[in-house]
Short mmCIF file of C-alpha atoms and ligand atoms in Angstrom, two decimals:
data_model
loop_
_atom_site.label_atom_id
_atom_site.label_comp_id
_atom_site.label_asym_id
_atom_site.label_seq_id
_atom_site.Cartn_x
_atom_site.Cartn_y
_atom_site.Cartn_z
CA MET A 23 2.43 -11.53 -9.80
CA ARG A 24 0.97 -14.95 -10.78
CA PRO A 25 0.18 -16.91 -7.71
CA LEU A 26 -0.74 -20.54 -8.15
CA GLY A 27 -4.47 -20.79 -8.59
CA GLY A 28 -4.60 -17.16 -10.05
CA PRO A 29 -5.91 -14.56 -10.69
CA GLU A 30 -2.84 -12.38 -11.90
CA MET A 31 -2.17 -9.78 -9.40
CA VAL A 32 -0.44 -6.41 -9.74
CA CYS A 33 1.45 -3.95 -7.58
CA HIS A 34 -0.66 -0.76 -8.04
CA CYS A 35 1.21 2.35 -7.07
CA LEU A 36 0.39 6.04 -7.69
CA ILE A 37 2.48 8.91 -8.92
CA VAL A 38 0.94 12.08 -7.72
CA GLN A 39 1.99 15.62 -8.89
CA THR A 40 2.16 17.61 -5.59
CA GLY A 41 3.42 21.19 -5.49
CA ASP A 42 6.70 21.30 -7.30
CA GLY A 43 7.58 17.62 -6.90
CA LEU A 44 6.10 14.14 -6.88
CA THR A 45 4.59 12.12 -4.20
CA LEU A 46 4.39 8.31 -4.61
CA VAL A 47 1.75 6.16 -3.04
CA ASP A 48 3.64 2.77 -2.41
CA THR A 49 6.86 1.88 -4.27
CA GLY A 50 6.12 -1.83 -5.54
CA ILE A 51 8.54 -4.71 -5.43
CA GLY A 52 11.49 -2.69 -6.93
CA VAL A 53 14.64 -4.61 -7.79
CA GLY A 54 16.36 -7.18 -5.64
CA ALA A 55 13.16 -9.17 -4.84
CA PHE A 56 13.46 -12.08 -2.27
CA LEU A 57 13.51 -15.53 -3.34
CA GLY A 58 10.80 -16.76 -1.00
CA PHE A 59 8.49 -13.95 -2.11
CA THR A 60 9.14 -14.63 -5.72
CA MET A 61 8.40 -18.22 -5.46
CA THR A 62 5.13 -17.89 -3.59
CA THR A 63 3.78 -15.00 -5.71
CA GLY A 64 5.30 -15.91 -8.98
CA ALA A 65 6.45 -12.29 -9.42
CA ALA A 66 7.41 -11.42 -13.03
CA LEU A 67 10.51 -9.54 -12.05
CA ASP A 68 10.46 -7.43 -15.10
CA VAL A 69 12.63 -4.28 -14.33
CA SER A 70 10.64 -2.17 -16.91
CA GLU A 71 7.72 -2.50 -14.36
CA THR A 72 9.42 -1.17 -11.40
CA MET A 73 8.69 2.28 -10.00
CA PRO A 74 12.13 3.74 -10.94
CA ALA A 75 11.66 2.54 -14.63
CA ARG A 76 8.02 3.73 -14.68
CA LEU A 77 9.14 7.22 -13.51
CA ARG A 78 11.91 7.49 -16.02
CA ALA A 79 9.57 6.32 -18.86
CA LEU A 80 7.13 9.18 -17.87
CA GLY A 81 10.01 11.64 -18.20
CA TYR A 82 10.55 12.21 -14.53
CA ASP A 83 13.86 12.18 -12.61
CA LEU A 84 13.99 9.93 -9.40
CA GLY A 85 15.09 13.14 -7.61
CA ASP A 86 11.56 14.75 -8.37
CA VAL A 87 10.17 12.39 -5.71
CA ARG A 88 9.89 14.49 -2.57
CA ASP A 89 7.41 12.27 -0.52
CA ILE A 90 6.46 8.65 -0.43
CA VAL A 91 3.20 7.52 1.39
CA LEU A 92 3.22 3.82 2.36
CA THR A 93 0.14 1.76 2.97
CA HIS A 94 2.49 -0.51 4.93
CA LEU A 95 5.97 -1.89 4.97
CA ASP A 96 5.62 -5.32 3.41
CA VAL A 97 8.10 -6.15 0.69
CA ASP A 98 5.85 -5.59 -2.28
CA HIS A 99 5.11 -2.08 -1.08
CA ALA A 100 8.43 -0.77 0.27
CA GLY A 101 10.56 -2.58 -2.24
CA ALA A 102 11.91 0.57 -4.14
CA LEU A 103 12.32 2.85 -1.08
CA ARG A 104 16.03 2.79 -1.48
CA HIS A 105 15.87 4.46 -4.87
CA PHE A 106 14.61 7.62 -3.22
CA PRO A 107 16.99 8.20 -0.29
CA ARG A 108 16.06 11.79 -0.15
CA ALA A 109 12.28 11.51 0.05
CA ARG A 110 10.32 11.85 3.25
CA VAL A 111 8.44 8.57 3.86
CA HIS A 112 5.05 8.96 5.62
CA LEU A 113 3.31 6.05 7.31
CA HIS A 114 1.47 5.06 10.41
CA ALA A 115 3.50 5.09 13.60
CA ALA A 116 2.23 1.55 14.57
CA GLU A 117 3.53 0.13 11.24
CA LEU A 118 6.98 1.49 11.58
CA GLU A 119 7.16 0.37 15.15
CA ALA A 120 6.12 -3.19 13.98
CA ALA A 121 8.73 -3.25 11.35
CA LEU A 122 11.50 -1.95 13.42
CA ARG A 123 10.74 -3.98 16.55
CA PRO A 124 8.57 -6.96 15.32
CA PRO A 125 6.54 -8.11 18.17
CA SER A 126 5.94 -11.73 16.79
CA ALA A 127 7.86 -14.27 14.60
CA GLY A 128 5.42 -13.79 11.74
CA GLU A 129 6.14 -9.96 11.71
CA ARG A 130 9.87 -10.65 11.92
CA SER A 131 9.74 -12.66 8.70
CA ARG A 132 7.31 -10.43 6.67
CA TYR A 133 9.48 -7.36 6.99
CA ARG A 134 12.96 -6.81 5.17
CA PRO A 135 14.96 -4.16 7.03
CA VAL A 136 17.38 -4.13 4.06
CA GLN A 137 14.78 -2.10 2.28
CA TRP A 138 15.22 0.86 4.60
CA GLU A 139 18.80 0.44 5.88
CA HIS A 140 19.75 3.77 3.98
CA GLY A 141 17.75 5.53 6.92
CA PRO A 142 14.71 7.32 5.30
CA SER A 143 13.30 10.51 6.82
CA TRP A 144 10.28 8.86 8.39
CA VAL A 145 7.17 10.94 9.11
CA THR A 146 4.70 8.99 11.28
CA TYR A 147 1.05 9.48 12.17
CA GLY A 148 -0.62 8.19 15.27
CA GLU A 149 -4.16 7.51 16.44
CA ALA A 150 -5.54 11.08 16.49
CA GLY A 151 -7.30 11.80 13.25
CA GLU A 152 -10.26 13.62 11.75
CA PRO A 153 -13.62 12.15 10.53
CA TRP A 154 -13.42 11.40 6.74
CA LEU A 155 -16.55 9.82 5.00
CA GLY A 156 -17.10 7.22 7.76
CA LEU A 157 -13.45 6.57 8.14
CA GLU A 158 -10.63 8.72 9.78
CA ALA A 159 -7.94 10.63 8.02
CA ARG A 160 -4.58 12.14 8.86
CA PRO A 161 -3.70 14.92 6.39
CA LEU A 162 -0.10 14.47 5.37
CA ASP A 163 2.44 16.92 6.88
CA GLY A 164 3.56 19.26 4.01
CA VAL A 165 1.70 17.47 1.25
CA ASP A 166 -1.68 19.06 0.28
CA GLY A 167 -4.57 16.87 -0.93
CA VAL A 168 -3.20 13.57 0.43
CA ALA A 169 -4.00 11.92 3.69
CA LEU A 170 -3.46 8.62 5.47
CA VAL A 171 -6.56 6.59 6.28
CA PRO A 172 -5.76 3.96 8.86
CA LEU A 173 -7.12 0.55 7.83
CA ALA A 174 -5.37 -1.78 10.38
CA GLY A 175 -5.63 -5.53 10.12
CA HIS A 176 -3.53 -6.75 7.34
CA SER A 177 -0.73 -5.35 9.27
CA ARG A 178 -0.64 -3.32 12.60
CA GLY A 179 -0.40 0.17 10.94
CA HIS A 180 -1.78 -0.68 7.57
CA SER A 181 -3.44 2.41 6.06
CA GLY A 182 -5.21 3.46 3.03
CA VAL A 183 -4.13 6.64 1.10
CA ALA A 184 -6.75 9.23 0.11
CA VAL A 185 -5.70 11.45 -2.80
CA ARG A 186 -7.85 14.43 -3.90
CA ASP A 187 -8.91 14.02 -7.46
CA GLY A 188 -11.01 17.12 -8.73
CA ASP A 189 -14.18 17.09 -6.77
CA GLY A 190 -13.76 13.57 -5.50
CA TRP A 191 -11.15 11.22 -4.05
CA LEU A 192 -9.13 8.20 -4.91
CA LEU A 193 -8.58 5.84 -2.21
CA HIS A 194 -5.58 3.49 -2.51
CA ALA A 195 -6.70 0.78 -0.08
CA GLY A 196 -3.39 -1.02 0.02
CA ASP A 197 -3.96 -4.71 1.11
CA ALA A 198 -7.22 -4.04 2.92
CA TYR A 199 -8.48 -6.52 0.24
CA TYR A 200 -6.95 -8.44 -2.64
CA VAL A 201 -9.77 -8.61 -5.24
CA ARG A 202 -12.68 -6.43 -5.96
CA GLY A 203 -15.26 -9.08 -5.31
CA GLU A 204 -14.50 -8.84 -1.59
CA LEU A 205 -16.41 -5.43 -1.57
CA ALA A 206 -19.52 -7.12 -3.09
CA ASP A 207 -22.57 -8.44 -1.06
CA PRO A 208 -21.97 -11.23 -0.42
CA PRO A 209 -18.12 -10.88 -0.62
CA ARG A 210 -16.35 -13.04 -3.25
CA CYS A 211 -12.84 -14.10 -3.03
CA PRO A 212 -10.83 -17.20 -4.28
CA PRO A 213 -10.27 -19.55 -1.27
CA HIS A 214 -6.53 -19.49 -1.49
CA LEU A 215 -6.49 -15.72 -1.48
CA ARG A 216 -8.95 -15.75 1.42
CA LEU A 217 -6.49 -18.12 3.34
CA ALA A 218 -3.45 -15.92 2.31
CA GLN A 219 -5.14 -12.87 3.77
CA TRP A 220 -6.06 -14.68 6.91
CA SER A 221 -2.66 -16.16 7.42
CA VAL A 222 -0.79 -12.73 7.28
CA ALA A 223 -3.32 -10.53 9.03
CA THR A 224 -2.40 -9.27 12.42
CA ASP A 225 -6.18 -8.63 13.20
CA HIS A 226 -8.48 -10.55 10.92
CA ARG A 227 -11.64 -9.08 12.50
CA SER A 228 -10.54 -5.56 12.06
CA ARG A 229 -9.51 -6.33 8.54
CA LEU A 230 -12.97 -7.56 7.64
CA ALA A 231 -14.63 -4.63 9.46
CA ASN A 232 -12.57 -2.21 7.15
CA VAL A 233 -13.54 -4.08 4.02
CA ARG A 234 -17.15 -3.61 5.04
CA ARG A 235 -16.51 0.13 5.59
CA LEU A 236 -14.80 0.52 2.22
CA SER A 237 -17.81 -1.18 0.58
CA GLU A 238 -20.08 1.51 2.05
CA LEU A 239 -18.10 4.54 0.81
CA PRO A 240 -20.16 7.11 -1.07
CA PRO A 241 -20.02 7.80 -4.73
CA GLY A 242 -17.10 10.25 -5.43
CA VAL A 243 -14.59 8.05 -3.84
CA ARG A 244 -12.81 5.65 -6.26
CA VAL A 245 -11.41 2.89 -4.05
CA PHE A 246 -8.98 0.25 -5.35
CA SER A 247 -6.64 -2.13 -3.82
CA ALA A 248 -2.84 -2.71 -4.41
CA HIS A 249 -3.20 -5.99 -6.06
CA ASP A 250 -6.44 -6.23 -8.25
CA ALA A 251 -5.34 -6.18 -11.87
CA GLN A 252 -8.77 -5.25 -13.29
CA GLU A 253 -8.90 -2.27 -11.06
CA LEU A 254 -5.55 -1.16 -12.33
CA ALA A 255 -6.61 -1.76 -15.91
CA ALA A 256 -9.70 0.35 -15.50
CA PHE A 257 -7.29 3.41 -15.01
CA ALA A 258 -5.84 2.87 -18.57
ZN1 ZN B 10 0.71 -6.44 -0.74
#
């Protein structure tokens, strides 16, 4: 995505080998993006960059995907859900509730029910969790080494996703922040992206508190957001 004023932004997803199948963390924009979203974000709309195309390029079959964990249900995270109709879809209960029965006009416009009209097998997680490195985790049902880490604020049930990586962890922080500089002290973020985050947040104060907690995670946790291009490039 190339929003006016930059910087270039990505949709960072994960493909995780779990058991005898694959688990996805977020699905990206997919195909069939919406005009309003495309215009405001300058999305490239390159089919070769979509999750189904990336999976096939890596030699996988779309049917290999057994589970999908979503940080939240915004269009650029749930866009390719329909390509995996048999996968179980794990997410925070508050996020699914907000998307199915939006409590505000803003939430009615941010979600696109067409992205889940095929009727996914939802698996939801509530408030009860276990301590995890200063945050809380909900280990996924039936998926070893992956846990939902609630980070509400960007949306009602927004969550990070922790993935066991050898002796450490990856933490996909979704849209808890947009650019790496937000984890610095003092935080750095281009004004238009600060405004964008403020305008879509359901709880701005909680969002900022979560950014602070992310900045204090111990070594051994590799945290990255969904949209920072440099964080994605560092994986290459
Ligand atoms: Zn996003």
